[in-house]
mmCIF file with all atom_site columns, C-alpha atoms in Angstrom:
data_model
loop_
_atom_site.group_PDB
_atom_site.id
_atom_site.type_symbol
_atom_site.label_atom_id
_atom_site.label_alt_id
_atom_site.label_comp_id
_atom_site.label_asym_id
_atom_site.label_entity_id
_atom_site.label_seq_id
_atom_site.pdbx_PDB_ins_code
_atom_site.Cartn_x
_atom_site.Cartn_y
_atom_site.Cartn_z
_atom_site.occupancy
_atom_site.B_iso_or_equiv
_atom_site.pdbx_formal_charge
_atom_site.auth_seq_id
_atom_site.auth_comp_id
_atom_site.auth_asym_id
_atom_site.auth_atom_id
_atom_site.pdbx_PDB_model_num
ATOM 1   C CA . UNK A 1 1   ? -2.887  0.564   10.014  1.00 81.00 ? 281 UNK A CA 1
ATOM 2   C CA . UNK A 1 2   ? 0.111   -0.510  7.932   1.00 85.00 ? 282 UNK A CA 1
ATOM 3   C CA . UNK A 1 3   ? 1.420   -2.926  10.544  1.00 92.00 ? 283 UNK A CA 1
ATOM 4   C CA . UNK A 1 4   ? 4.736   -1.073  10.770  1.00 96.00 ? 284 UNK A CA 1
ATOM 5   C CA . UNK A 1 5   ? 5.343   0.338   14.245  1.00 97.00 ? 285 UNK A CA 1
ATOM 6   C CA . UNK A 1 6   ? 7.670   3.233   14.957  1.00 97.00 ? 286 UNK A CA 1
ATOM 7   C CA . UNK A 1 7   ? 8.626   4.577   18.352  1.00 97.00 ? 287 UNK A CA 1
ATOM 8   C CA . UNK A 1 8   ? 8.736   7.167   19.675  1.00 97.00 ? 288 UNK A CA 1
ATOM 9   C CA . UNK A 1 9   ? 6.246   9.311   17.738  1.00 95.00 ? 289 UNK A CA 1
ATOM 10  C CA . UNK A 1 10  ? 7.915   12.530  18.799  1.00 96.00 ? 290 UNK A CA 1
ATOM 11  C CA . UNK A 1 11  ? 11.419  13.279  20.023  1.00 97.00 ? 291 UNK A CA 1
ATOM 12  C CA . UNK A 1 12  ? 12.744  16.633  21.158  1.00 97.00 ? 292 UNK A CA 1
ATOM 13  C CA . UNK A 1 13  ? 16.409  17.001  21.926  1.00 97.00 ? 293 UNK A CA 1
ATOM 14  C CA . UNK A 1 14  ? 19.312  19.413  21.683  1.00 97.00 ? 294 UNK A CA 1
ATOM 15  C CA . UNK A 1 15  ? 22.196  19.860  19.293  1.00 97.00 ? 295 UNK A CA 1
ATOM 16  C CA . UNK A 1 16  ? 25.093  17.499  19.866  1.00 97.00 ? 296 UNK A CA 1
ATOM 17  C CA . UNK A 1 17  ? 22.934  14.791  21.377  1.00 97.00 ? 297 UNK A CA 1
ATOM 18  C CA . UNK A 1 18  ? 22.351  11.213  20.202  1.00 97.00 ? 298 UNK A CA 1
ATOM 19  C CA . UNK A 1 19  ? 18.990  9.514   19.685  1.00 98.00 ? 299 UNK A CA 1
ATOM 20  C CA . UNK A 1 20  ? 17.729  6.104   18.659  1.00 98.00 ? 300 UNK A CA 1
ATOM 21  C CA . UNK A 1 21  ? 14.617  5.545   16.577  1.00 98.00 ? 301 UNK A CA 1
ATOM 22  C CA . UNK A 1 22  ? 13.005  2.146   16.586  1.00 98.00 ? 302 UNK A CA 1
ATOM 23  C CA . UNK A 1 23  ? 11.008  0.286   13.956  1.00 98.00 ? 303 UNK A CA 1
ATOM 24  C CA . UNK A 1 24  ? 9.122   -3.011  14.043  1.00 98.00 ? 304 UNK A CA 1
ATOM 25  C CA . UNK A 1 25  ? 8.266   -4.259  10.544  1.00 97.00 ? 305 UNK A CA 1
ATOM 26  C CA . UNK A 1 26  ? 5.067   -5.932  9.477   1.00 96.00 ? 306 UNK A CA 1
ATOM 27  C CA . UNK A 1 27  ? 4.802   -9.564  10.429  1.00 94.00 ? 307 UNK A CA 1
ATOM 28  C CA . UNK A 1 28  ? 6.585   -11.615 7.773   1.00 91.00 ? 308 UNK A CA 1
ATOM 29  C CA . UNK A 1 29  ? 8.488   -8.719  6.229   1.00 93.00 ? 309 UNK A CA 1
ATOM 30  C CA . UNK A 1 30  ? 12.244  -9.226  6.074   1.00 93.00 ? 310 UNK A CA 1
ATOM 31  C CA . UNK A 1 31  ? 13.285  -5.888  4.539   1.00 92.00 ? 311 UNK A CA 1
ATOM 32  C CA . UNK A 1 32  ? 13.375  -2.610  6.418   1.00 94.00 ? 312 UNK A CA 1
ATOM 33  C CA . UNK A 1 33  ? 13.969  0.789   4.872   1.00 94.00 ? 313 UNK A CA 1
ATOM 34  C CA . UNK A 1 34  ? 14.602  4.166   6.498   1.00 96.00 ? 314 UNK A CA 1
ATOM 35  C CA . UNK A 1 35  ? 13.602  7.466   4.920   1.00 95.00 ? 315 UNK A CA 1
ATOM 36  C CA . UNK A 1 36  ? 13.956  11.092  5.991   1.00 96.00 ? 316 UNK A CA 1
ATOM 37  C CA . UNK A 1 37  ? 11.283  13.649  5.147   1.00 94.00 ? 317 UNK A CA 1
ATOM 38  C CA . UNK A 1 38  ? 12.172  17.324  5.420   1.00 92.00 ? 318 UNK A CA 1
ATOM 39  C CA . UNK A 1 39  ? 10.671  20.461  3.930   1.00 87.00 ? 319 UNK A CA 1
ATOM 40  C CA . UNK A 1 40  ? 13.680  21.276  1.782   1.00 87.00 ? 320 UNK A CA 1
ATOM 41  C CA . UNK A 1 41  ? 14.770  17.786  0.697   1.00 88.00 ? 321 UNK A CA 1
ATOM 42  C CA . UNK A 1 42  ? 11.444  15.972  0.555   1.00 90.00 ? 322 UNK A CA 1
ATOM 43  C CA . UNK A 1 43  ? 11.459  12.208  1.088   1.00 92.00 ? 323 UNK A CA 1
ATOM 44  C CA . UNK A 1 44  ? 14.967  10.786  0.891   1.00 93.00 ? 324 UNK A CA 1
ATOM 45  C CA . UNK A 1 45  ? 16.008  7.147   1.124   1.00 92.00 ? 325 UNK A CA 1
ATOM 46  C CA . UNK A 1 46  ? 18.586  6.551   3.828   1.00 95.00 ? 326 UNK A CA 1
ATOM 47  C CA . UNK A 1 47  ? 19.330  2.857   4.139   1.00 94.00 ? 327 UNK A CA 1
ATOM 48  C CA . UNK A 1 48  ? 17.910  -0.643  3.638   1.00 92.00 ? 328 UNK A CA 1
ATOM 49  C CA . UNK A 1 49  ? 18.371  -3.875  5.577   1.00 93.00 ? 329 UNK A CA 1
ATOM 50  C CA . UNK A 1 50  ? 17.322  -7.342  4.594   1.00 91.00 ? 330 UNK A CA 1
ATOM 51  C CA . UNK A 1 51  ? 17.243  -10.119 7.182   1.00 92.00 ? 331 UNK A CA 1
ATOM 52  C CA . UNK A 1 52  ? 19.884  -8.424  9.288   1.00 94.00 ? 332 UNK A CA 1
ATOM 53  C CA . UNK A 1 53  ? 22.238  -7.380  6.504   1.00 93.00 ? 333 UNK A CA 1
ATOM 54  C CA . UNK A 1 54  ? 22.705  -3.938  5.017   1.00 93.00 ? 334 UNK A CA 1
ATOM 55  C CA . UNK A 1 55  ? 21.653  -4.007  1.345   1.00 89.00 ? 335 UNK A CA 1
ATOM 56  C CA . UNK A 1 56  ? 21.632  -0.439  0.131   1.00 88.00 ? 336 UNK A CA 1
ATOM 57  C CA . UNK A 1 57  ? 22.677  3.002   1.228   1.00 90.00 ? 337 UNK A CA 1
ATOM 58  C CA . UNK A 1 58  ? 21.259  6.286   0.098   1.00 89.00 ? 338 UNK A CA 1
ATOM 59  C CA . UNK A 1 59  ? 21.829  9.810   1.321   1.00 83.00 ? 339 UNK A CA 1
ATOM 60  C CA . UNK A 1 60  ? 22.743  8.792   4.851   1.00 93.00 ? 340 UNK A CA 1
ATOM 61  C CA . UNK A 1 61  ? 25.170  10.936  6.793   1.00 94.00 ? 341 UNK A CA 1
ATOM 62  C CA . UNK A 1 62  ? 28.185  9.368   8.504   1.00 95.00 ? 342 UNK A CA 1
ATOM 63  C CA . UNK A 1 63  ? 26.745  10.555  11.823  1.00 96.00 ? 343 UNK A CA 1
ATOM 64  C CA . UNK A 1 64  ? 23.794  8.241   11.214  1.00 97.00 ? 344 UNK A CA 1
ATOM 65  C CA . UNK A 1 65  ? 23.854  4.467   11.479  1.00 96.00 ? 345 UNK A CA 1
ATOM 66  C CA . UNK A 1 66  ? 21.330  1.681   11.520  1.00 97.00 ? 346 UNK A CA 1
ATOM 67  C CA . UNK A 1 67  ? 21.047  -1.987  12.249  1.00 97.00 ? 347 UNK A CA 1
ATOM 68  C CA . UNK A 1 68  ? 18.504  -4.780  11.994  1.00 97.00 ? 348 UNK A CA 1
ATOM 69  C CA . UNK A 1 69  ? 18.342  -7.295  14.800  1.00 97.00 ? 349 UNK A CA 1
ATOM 70  C CA . UNK A 1 70  ? 17.630  -11.054 14.690  1.00 96.00 ? 350 UNK A CA 1
ATOM 71  C CA . UNK A 1 71  ? 13.985  -10.416 15.563  1.00 96.00 ? 351 UNK A CA 1
ATOM 72  C CA . UNK A 1 72  ? 13.925  -8.140  12.463  1.00 96.00 ? 352 UNK A CA 1
ATOM 73  C CA . UNK A 1 73  ? 13.243  -4.894  14.274  1.00 97.00 ? 353 UNK A CA 1
ATOM 74  C CA . UNK A 1 74  ? 15.520  -2.060  13.250  1.00 98.00 ? 354 UNK A CA 1
ATOM 75  C CA . UNK A 1 75  ? 17.041  0.948   14.922  1.00 98.00 ? 355 UNK A CA 1
ATOM 76  C CA . UNK A 1 76  ? 18.298  4.171   13.382  1.00 98.00 ? 356 UNK A CA 1
ATOM 77  C CA . UNK A 1 77  ? 20.928  5.935   15.452  1.00 98.00 ? 357 UNK A CA 1
ATOM 78  C CA . UNK A 1 78  ? 21.509  9.647   14.939  1.00 98.00 ? 358 UNK A CA 1
ATOM 79  C CA . UNK A 1 79  ? 24.470  11.253  16.684  1.00 97.00 ? 359 UNK A CA 1
ATOM 80  C CA . UNK A 1 80  ? 26.057  14.707  17.029  1.00 97.00 ? 360 UNK A CA 1
ATOM 81  C CA . UNK A 1 81  ? 22.684  16.107  16.105  1.00 97.00 ? 361 UNK A CA 1
ATOM 82  C CA . UNK A 1 82  ? 22.431  19.373  14.227  1.00 96.00 ? 362 UNK A CA 1
ATOM 83  C CA . UNK A 1 83  ? 19.488  21.719  13.704  1.00 95.00 ? 363 UNK A CA 1
ATOM 84  C CA . UNK A 1 84  ? 19.227  20.503  10.125  1.00 94.00 ? 364 UNK A CA 1
ATOM 85  C CA . UNK A 1 85  ? 18.513  16.958  11.292  1.00 96.00 ? 365 UNK A CA 1
ATOM 86  C CA . UNK A 1 86  ? 15.049  18.041  12.375  1.00 96.00 ? 366 UNK A CA 1
ATOM 87  C CA . UNK A 1 87  ? 12.733  15.996  10.180  1.00 96.00 ? 367 UNK A CA 1
ATOM 88  C CA . UNK A 1 88  ? 10.195  13.209  10.035  1.00 96.00 ? 368 UNK A CA 1
ATOM 89  C CA . UNK A 1 89  ? 11.885  9.816   9.894   1.00 97.00 ? 369 UNK A CA 1
ATOM 90  C CA . UNK A 1 90  ? 9.955   6.969   8.343   1.00 96.00 ? 370 UNK A CA 1
ATOM 91  C CA . UNK A 1 91  ? 10.507  3.276   8.467   1.00 96.00 ? 371 UNK A CA 1
ATOM 92  C CA . UNK A 1 92  ? 9.040   1.032   5.795   1.00 94.00 ? 372 UNK A CA 1
ATOM 93  C CA . UNK A 1 93  ? 9.042   -2.713  5.377   1.00 94.00 ? 373 UNK A CA 1
ATOM 94  C CA . UNK A 1 94  ? 8.490   -5.154  2.559   1.00 91.00 ? 374 UNK A CA 1
ATOM 95  C CA . UNK A 1 95  ? 8.368   -8.872  2.151   1.00 86.00 ? 375 UNK A CA 1
ATOM 96  C CA . UNK A 1 96  ? 11.557  -9.776  0.542   1.00 73.00 ? 376 UNK A CA 1
ATOM 97  C CA . UNK A 1 97  ? 14.556  -9.553  -1.608  1.00 64.00 ? 377 UNK A CA 1
ATOM 98  C CA . UNK A 1 98  ? 14.941  -10.687 -5.181  1.00 57.00 ? 378 UNK A CA 1
ATOM 99  C CA . UNK A 1 99  ? 11.676  -9.212  -6.250  1.00 61.00 ? 379 UNK A CA 1
ATOM 100 C CA . UNK A 1 100 ? 10.139  -5.786  -5.931  1.00 72.00 ? 380 UNK A CA 1
ATOM 101 C CA . UNK A 1 101 ? 7.320   -5.760  -3.426  1.00 78.00 ? 381 UNK A CA 1
ATOM 102 C CA . UNK A 1 102 ? 5.469   -2.708  -2.153  1.00 84.00 ? 382 UNK A CA 1
ATOM 103 C CA . UNK A 1 103 ? 6.842   -0.930  0.864   1.00 88.00 ? 383 UNK A CA 1
ATOM 104 C CA . UNK A 1 104 ? 4.502   -0.231  3.755   1.00 92.00 ? 384 UNK A CA 1
ATOM 105 C CA . UNK A 1 105 ? 5.265   2.774   5.895   1.00 93.00 ? 385 UNK A CA 1
ATOM 106 C CA . UNK A 1 106 ? 4.952   3.467   9.577   1.00 95.00 ? 386 UNK A CA 1
ATOM 107 C CA . UNK A 1 107 ? 3.587   6.726   10.954  1.00 94.00 ? 387 UNK A CA 1
ATOM 108 C CA . UNK A 1 108 ? 7.063   8.145   11.438  1.00 95.00 ? 388 UNK A CA 1
ATOM 109 C CA . UNK A 1 109 ? 9.068   9.682   14.250  1.00 97.00 ? 389 UNK A CA 1
ATOM 110 C CA . UNK A 1 110 ? 9.141   13.461  14.307  1.00 96.00 ? 390 UNK A CA 1
ATOM 111 C CA . UNK A 1 111 ? 12.544  14.644  15.503  1.00 97.00 ? 391 UNK A CA 1
ATOM 112 C CA . UNK A 1 112 ? 12.921  18.225  16.663  1.00 97.00 ? 392 UNK A CA 1
ATOM 113 C CA . UNK A 1 113 ? 16.352  19.618  17.462  1.00 96.00 ? 393 UNK A CA 1
ATOM 114 C CA . UNK A 1 114 ? 16.393  22.709  19.667  1.00 93.00 ? 394 UNK A CA 1
ATOM 115 C CA . UNK B 2 1   ? 19.863  7.768   -11.742 1.00 78.00 ? 886 UNK B CA 1
ATOM 116 C CA . UNK B 2 2   ? 16.157  7.531   -11.160 1.00 85.00 ? 887 UNK B CA 1
ATOM 117 C CA . UNK B 2 3   ? 14.054  10.628  -10.529 1.00 91.00 ? 888 UNK B CA 1
ATOM 118 C CA . UNK B 2 4   ? 10.430  11.695  -10.229 1.00 95.00 ? 889 UNK B CA 1
ATOM 119 C CA . UNK B 2 5   ? 8.859   15.032  -11.084 1.00 96.00 ? 890 UNK B CA 1
ATOM 120 C CA . UNK B 2 6   ? 5.486   16.120  -9.811  1.00 97.00 ? 891 UNK B CA 1
ATOM 121 C CA . UNK B 2 7   ? 4.913   19.411  -11.626 1.00 97.00 ? 892 UNK B CA 1
ATOM 122 C CA . UNK B 2 8   ? 2.047   20.627  -9.455  1.00 96.00 ? 893 UNK B CA 1
ATOM 123 C CA . UNK B 2 9   ? 2.948   21.627  -5.912  1.00 95.00 ? 894 UNK B CA 1
ATOM 124 C CA . UNK B 2 10  ? -0.629  22.464  -4.931  1.00 97.00 ? 895 UNK B CA 1
ATOM 125 C CA . UNK B 2 11  ? -3.974  21.699  -6.572  1.00 97.00 ? 896 UNK B CA 1
ATOM 126 C CA . UNK B 2 12  ? -7.404  22.842  -5.454  1.00 97.00 ? 897 UNK B CA 1
ATOM 127 C CA . UNK B 2 13  ? -10.567 21.140  -6.675  1.00 97.00 ? 898 UNK B CA 1
ATOM 128 C CA . UNK B 2 14  ? -14.208 21.267  -5.681  1.00 97.00 ? 899 UNK B CA 1
ATOM 129 C CA . UNK B 2 15  ? -15.829 18.288  -4.058  1.00 97.00 ? 900 UNK B CA 1
ATOM 130 C CA . UNK B 2 16  ? -17.347 16.064  -6.732  1.00 97.00 ? 901 UNK B CA 1
ATOM 131 C CA . UNK B 2 17  ? -15.019 17.295  -9.454  1.00 97.00 ? 902 UNK B CA 1
ATOM 132 C CA . UNK B 2 18  ? -12.592 15.029  -11.265 1.00 97.00 ? 903 UNK B CA 1
ATOM 133 C CA . UNK B 2 19  ? -8.921  14.966  -10.380 1.00 97.00 ? 904 UNK B CA 1
ATOM 134 C CA . UNK B 2 20  ? -5.692  14.274  -12.207 1.00 98.00 ? 905 UNK B CA 1
ATOM 135 C CA . UNK B 2 21  ? -2.294  14.498  -10.511 1.00 98.00 ? 906 UNK B CA 1
ATOM 136 C CA . UNK B 2 22  ? 0.716   14.422  -12.797 1.00 98.00 ? 907 UNK B CA 1
ATOM 137 C CA . UNK B 2 23  ? 3.853   12.370  -12.375 1.00 98.00 ? 908 UNK B CA 1
ATOM 138 C CA . UNK B 2 24  ? 6.825   12.041  -14.716 1.00 97.00 ? 909 UNK B CA 1
ATOM 139 C CA . UNK B 2 25  ? 9.671   9.691   -14.017 1.00 94.00 ? 910 UNK B CA 1
ATOM 140 C CA . UNK B 2 26  ? 13.154  9.011   -15.262 1.00 91.00 ? 911 UNK B CA 1
ATOM 141 C CA . UNK B 2 27  ? 14.459  5.473   -15.079 1.00 86.00 ? 912 UNK B CA 1
ATOM 142 C CA . UNK B 2 28  ? 16.746  3.483   -17.334 1.00 77.00 ? 913 UNK B CA 1
ATOM 143 C CA . UNK B 2 29  ? 14.835  0.224   -17.326 1.00 78.00 ? 914 UNK B CA 1
ATOM 144 C CA . UNK B 2 30  ? 11.290  -0.934  -16.711 1.00 78.00 ? 915 UNK B CA 1
ATOM 145 C CA . UNK B 2 31  ? 10.156  1.025   -13.678 1.00 86.00 ? 916 UNK B CA 1
ATOM 146 C CA . UNK B 2 32  ? 8.095   -0.005  -10.730 1.00 90.00 ? 917 UNK B CA 1
ATOM 147 C CA . UNK B 2 33  ? 5.736   2.899   -10.034 1.00 93.00 ? 918 UNK B CA 1
ATOM 148 C CA . UNK B 2 34  ? 3.736   3.809   -6.966  1.00 94.00 ? 919 UNK B CA 1
ATOM 149 C CA . UNK B 2 35  ? 1.390   6.434   -5.633  1.00 97.00 ? 920 UNK B CA 1
ATOM 150 C CA . UNK B 2 36  ? 1.259   7.085   -1.901  1.00 96.00 ? 921 UNK B CA 1
ATOM 151 C CA . UNK B 2 37  ? -0.973  9.437   0.090   1.00 97.00 ? 922 UNK B CA 1
ATOM 152 C CA . UNK B 2 38  ? -0.031  11.216  3.295   1.00 95.00 ? 923 UNK B CA 1
ATOM 153 C CA . UNK B 2 39  ? -2.639  12.799  5.534   1.00 91.00 ? 924 UNK B CA 1
ATOM 154 C CA . UNK B 2 40  ? -1.493  15.384  8.090   1.00 85.00 ? 925 UNK B CA 1
ATOM 155 C CA . UNK B 2 41  ? 0.416   13.750  10.918  1.00 80.00 ? 926 UNK B CA 1
ATOM 156 C CA . UNK B 2 42  ? 0.174   10.342  9.296   1.00 83.00 ? 927 UNK B CA 1
ATOM 157 C CA . UNK B 2 43  ? 2.492   8.003   7.488   1.00 88.00 ? 928 UNK B CA 1
ATOM 158 C CA . UNK B 2 44  ? 2.358   7.163   3.813   1.00 92.00 ? 929 UNK B CA 1
ATOM 159 C CA . UNK B 2 45  ? -0.410  4.889   2.618   1.00 93.00 ? 930 UNK B CA 1
ATOM 160 C CA . UNK B 2 46  ? -0.003  2.961   -0.609  1.00 93.00 ? 931 UNK B CA 1
ATOM 161 C CA . UNK B 2 47  ? -2.760  3.859   -3.087  1.00 96.00 ? 932 UNK B CA 1
ATOM 162 C CA . UNK B 2 48  ? -1.695  1.745   -6.046  1.00 95.00 ? 933 UNK B CA 1
ATOM 163 C CA . UNK B 2 49  ? 1.267   0.256   -7.848  1.00 92.00 ? 934 UNK B CA 1
ATOM 164 C CA . UNK B 2 50  ? 2.355   -0.637  -11.364 1.00 92.00 ? 935 UNK B CA 1
ATOM 165 C CA . UNK B 2 51  ? 4.750   -3.496  -11.934 1.00 86.00 ? 936 UNK B CA 1
ATOM 166 C CA . UNK B 2 52  ? 3.840   -4.813  -15.393 1.00 84.00 ? 937 UNK B CA 1
ATOM 167 C CA . UNK B 2 53  ? 0.894   -5.818  -17.533 1.00 85.00 ? 938 UNK B CA 1
ATOM 168 C CA . UNK B 2 54  ? -2.203  -3.689  -17.916 1.00 88.00 ? 939 UNK B CA 1
ATOM 169 C CA . UNK B 2 55  ? -1.147  -0.052  -18.035 1.00 91.00 ? 940 UNK B CA 1
ATOM 170 C CA . UNK B 2 56  ? -4.309  1.133   -16.251 1.00 96.00 ? 941 UNK B CA 1
ATOM 171 C CA . UNK B 2 57  ? -4.151  0.149   -12.618 1.00 96.00 ? 942 UNK B CA 1
ATOM 172 C CA . UNK B 2 58  ? -6.837  0.418   -9.997  1.00 96.00 ? 943 UNK B CA 1
ATOM 173 C CA . UNK B 2 59  ? -6.142  1.310   -6.423  1.00 96.00 ? 944 UNK B CA 1
ATOM 174 C CA . UNK B 2 60  ? -7.876  1.916   -3.162  1.00 95.00 ? 945 UNK B CA 1
ATOM 175 C CA . UNK B 2 61  ? -10.345 4.736   -2.442  1.00 94.00 ? 946 UNK B CA 1
ATOM 176 C CA . UNK B 2 62  ? -11.485 4.876   -6.088  1.00 96.00 ? 947 UNK B CA 1
ATOM 177 C CA . UNK B 2 63  ? -8.130  6.009   -7.503  1.00 97.00 ? 948 UNK B CA 1
ATOM 178 C CA . UNK B 2 64  ? -6.599  4.781   -10.736 1.00 98.00 ? 949 UNK B CA 1
ATOM 179 C CA . UNK B 2 65  ? -3.397  5.535   -12.599 1.00 98.00 ? 950 UNK B CA 1
ATOM 180 C CA . UNK B 2 66  ? -2.219  5.050   -16.146 1.00 96.00 ? 951 UNK B CA 1
ATOM 181 C CA . UNK B 2 67  ? 1.324   4.131   -17.114 1.00 95.00 ? 952 UNK B CA 1
ATOM 182 C CA . UNK B 2 68  ? 2.422   5.703   -20.403 1.00 94.00 ? 953 UNK B CA 1
ATOM 183 C CA . UNK B 2 69  ? 5.902   4.556   -21.310 1.00 92.00 ? 954 UNK B CA 1
ATOM 184 C CA . UNK B 2 70  ? 6.181   6.891   -24.316 1.00 92.00 ? 955 UNK B CA 1
ATOM 185 C CA . UNK B 2 71  ? 5.555   9.898   -22.085 1.00 94.00 ? 956 UNK B CA 1
ATOM 186 C CA . UNK B 2 72  ? 7.378   8.545   -19.000 1.00 93.00 ? 957 UNK B CA 1
ATOM 187 C CA . UNK B 2 73  ? 4.263   9.364   -17.035 1.00 96.00 ? 958 UNK B CA 1
ATOM 188 C CA . UNK B 2 74  ? 2.157   7.737   -14.352 1.00 97.00 ? 959 UNK B CA 1
ATOM 189 C CA . UNK B 2 75  ? -0.725  10.117  -13.678 1.00 98.00 ? 960 UNK B CA 1
ATOM 190 C CA . UNK B 2 76  ? -3.185  9.553   -10.868 1.00 98.00 ? 961 UNK B CA 1
ATOM 191 C CA . UNK B 2 77  ? -6.904  10.080  -11.475 1.00 98.00 ? 962 UNK B CA 1
ATOM 192 C CA . UNK B 2 78  ? -10.171 10.017  -9.611  1.00 98.00 ? 963 UNK B CA 1
ATOM 193 C CA . UNK B 2 79  ? -13.546 10.711  -11.254 1.00 97.00 ? 964 UNK B CA 1
ATOM 194 C CA . UNK B 2 80  ? -15.179 12.379  -8.248  1.00 97.00 ? 965 UNK B CA 1
ATOM 195 C CA . UNK B 2 81  ? -13.211 13.811  -5.355  1.00 97.00 ? 966 UNK B CA 1
ATOM 196 C CA . UNK B 2 82  ? -14.433 13.622  -1.761  1.00 96.00 ? 967 UNK B CA 1
ATOM 197 C CA . UNK B 2 83  ? -13.493 16.055  0.997   1.00 95.00 ? 968 UNK B CA 1
ATOM 198 C CA . UNK B 2 84  ? -11.621 13.238  2.751   1.00 94.00 ? 969 UNK B CA 1
ATOM 199 C CA . UNK B 2 85  ? -9.231  13.031  -0.211  1.00 96.00 ? 970 UNK B CA 1
ATOM 200 C CA . UNK B 2 86  ? -7.527  16.251  0.903   1.00 96.00 ? 971 UNK B CA 1
ATOM 201 C CA . UNK B 2 87  ? -3.933  15.208  1.600   1.00 97.00 ? 972 UNK B CA 1
ATOM 202 C CA . UNK B 2 88  ? -0.492  15.188  0.045   1.00 97.00 ? 973 UNK B CA 1
ATOM 203 C CA . UNK B 2 89  ? 0.155   12.743  -2.762  1.00 98.00 ? 974 UNK B CA 1
ATOM 204 C CA . UNK B 2 90  ? 3.520   11.297  -3.640  1.00 97.00 ? 975 UNK B CA 1
ATOM 205 C CA . UNK B 2 91  ? 4.571   9.485   -6.776  1.00 97.00 ? 976 UNK B CA 1
ATOM 206 C CA . UNK B 2 92  ? 7.540   7.119   -6.449  1.00 94.00 ? 977 UNK B CA 1
ATOM 207 C CA . UNK B 2 93  ? 9.687   5.010   -8.748  1.00 92.00 ? 978 UNK B CA 1
ATOM 208 C CA . UNK B 2 94  ? 11.720  1.968   -7.827  1.00 86.00 ? 979 UNK B CA 1
ATOM 209 C CA . UNK B 2 95  ? 13.642  -0.821  -9.412  1.00 74.00 ? 980 UNK B CA 1
ATOM 210 C CA . UNK B 2 96  ? 17.048  -2.341  -9.740  1.00 68.00 ? 981 UNK B CA 1
ATOM 211 C CA . UNK B 2 97  ? 18.778  -4.478  -7.183  1.00 65.00 ? 982 UNK B CA 1
ATOM 212 C CA . UNK B 2 98  ? 18.368  -2.271  -4.143  1.00 61.00 ? 983 UNK B CA 1
ATOM 213 C CA . UNK B 2 99  ? 14.605  -1.743  -4.214  1.00 70.00 ? 984 UNK B CA 1
ATOM 214 C CA . UNK B 2 100 ? 14.850  1.768   -2.843  1.00 79.00 ? 985 UNK B CA 1
ATOM 215 C CA . UNK B 2 101 ? 12.093  4.208   -3.733  1.00 87.00 ? 986 UNK B CA 1
ATOM 216 C CA . UNK B 2 102 ? 12.728  7.633   -5.186  1.00 91.00 ? 987 UNK B CA 1
ATOM 217 C CA . UNK B 2 103 ? 9.903   10.045  -4.419  1.00 94.00 ? 988 UNK B CA 1
ATOM 218 C CA . UNK B 2 104 ? 8.648   13.176  -6.077  1.00 95.00 ? 989 UNK B CA 1
ATOM 219 C CA . UNK B 2 105 ? 8.254   16.361  -4.031  1.00 95.00 ? 990 UNK B CA 1
ATOM 220 C CA . UNK B 2 106 ? 4.560   15.725  -3.614  1.00 96.00 ? 991 UNK B CA 1
ATOM 221 C CA . UNK B 2 107 ? 1.316   17.454  -4.628  1.00 97.00 ? 992 UNK B CA 1
ATOM 222 C CA . UNK B 2 108 ? -0.865  18.951  -1.932  1.00 97.00 ? 993 UNK B CA 1
ATOM 223 C CA . UNK B 2 109 ? -4.551  18.510  -2.706  1.00 97.00 ? 994 UNK B CA 1
ATOM 224 C CA . UNK B 2 110 ? -7.128  20.891  -1.252  1.00 97.00 ? 995 UNK B CA 1
ATOM 225 C CA . UNK B 2 111 ? -10.812 20.057  -1.662  1.00 97.00 ? 996 UNK B CA 1
ATOM 226 C CA . UNK B 2 112 ? -13.355 22.883  -1.518  1.00 95.00 ? 997 UNK B CA 1
ATOM 227 C CA . UNK B 2 113 ? -16.895 22.122  -0.343  1.00 90.00 ? 998 UNK B CA 1
#
């Protein structure tokens, strides 16, 4: 158990819809990262937050957004969903900023678009 | 830009045999290197990491990896594979100011009895 909690584990929805994925980081971790894992693209970094502030952006679509709340949990919002958004979405957390510390991953949310 | 290449998509070994999974990276400065393992339906578990110092690093579950700067490699090894090691293995590189990880495409390990 990594200590990173992601909900829900599975999500099935239709094209055009909007969903919210939730992540609770490990106790004491201030950084949260979101990754997308798909068969064709592999594991891709989406976005990073540190203590409520966005710190880095990767290959995140404009239809996607994220935020980190004062209690440090994070949400990834995906809107106008397309078939190609079907993937496993991982959240990871790490201790801090200013030094490189290992990222610990949750079990992921599997998103299926019908 | 940083990148990771895992040349082997799928490797099959017999239980008890030794294992080496290859990883080559591209990064402009001193890299931070990681190996993660993903079992079916599970998240990624950190096996080991290299930040600096001794180039041979030990990890969990009996795995080790060796950092070779001259070859830009960080290969994962295990002297004797167990059936429970069957999973997908990902090499990752990180660094810089944003701390994001760049992953390889993964190597799927099958263990024959």
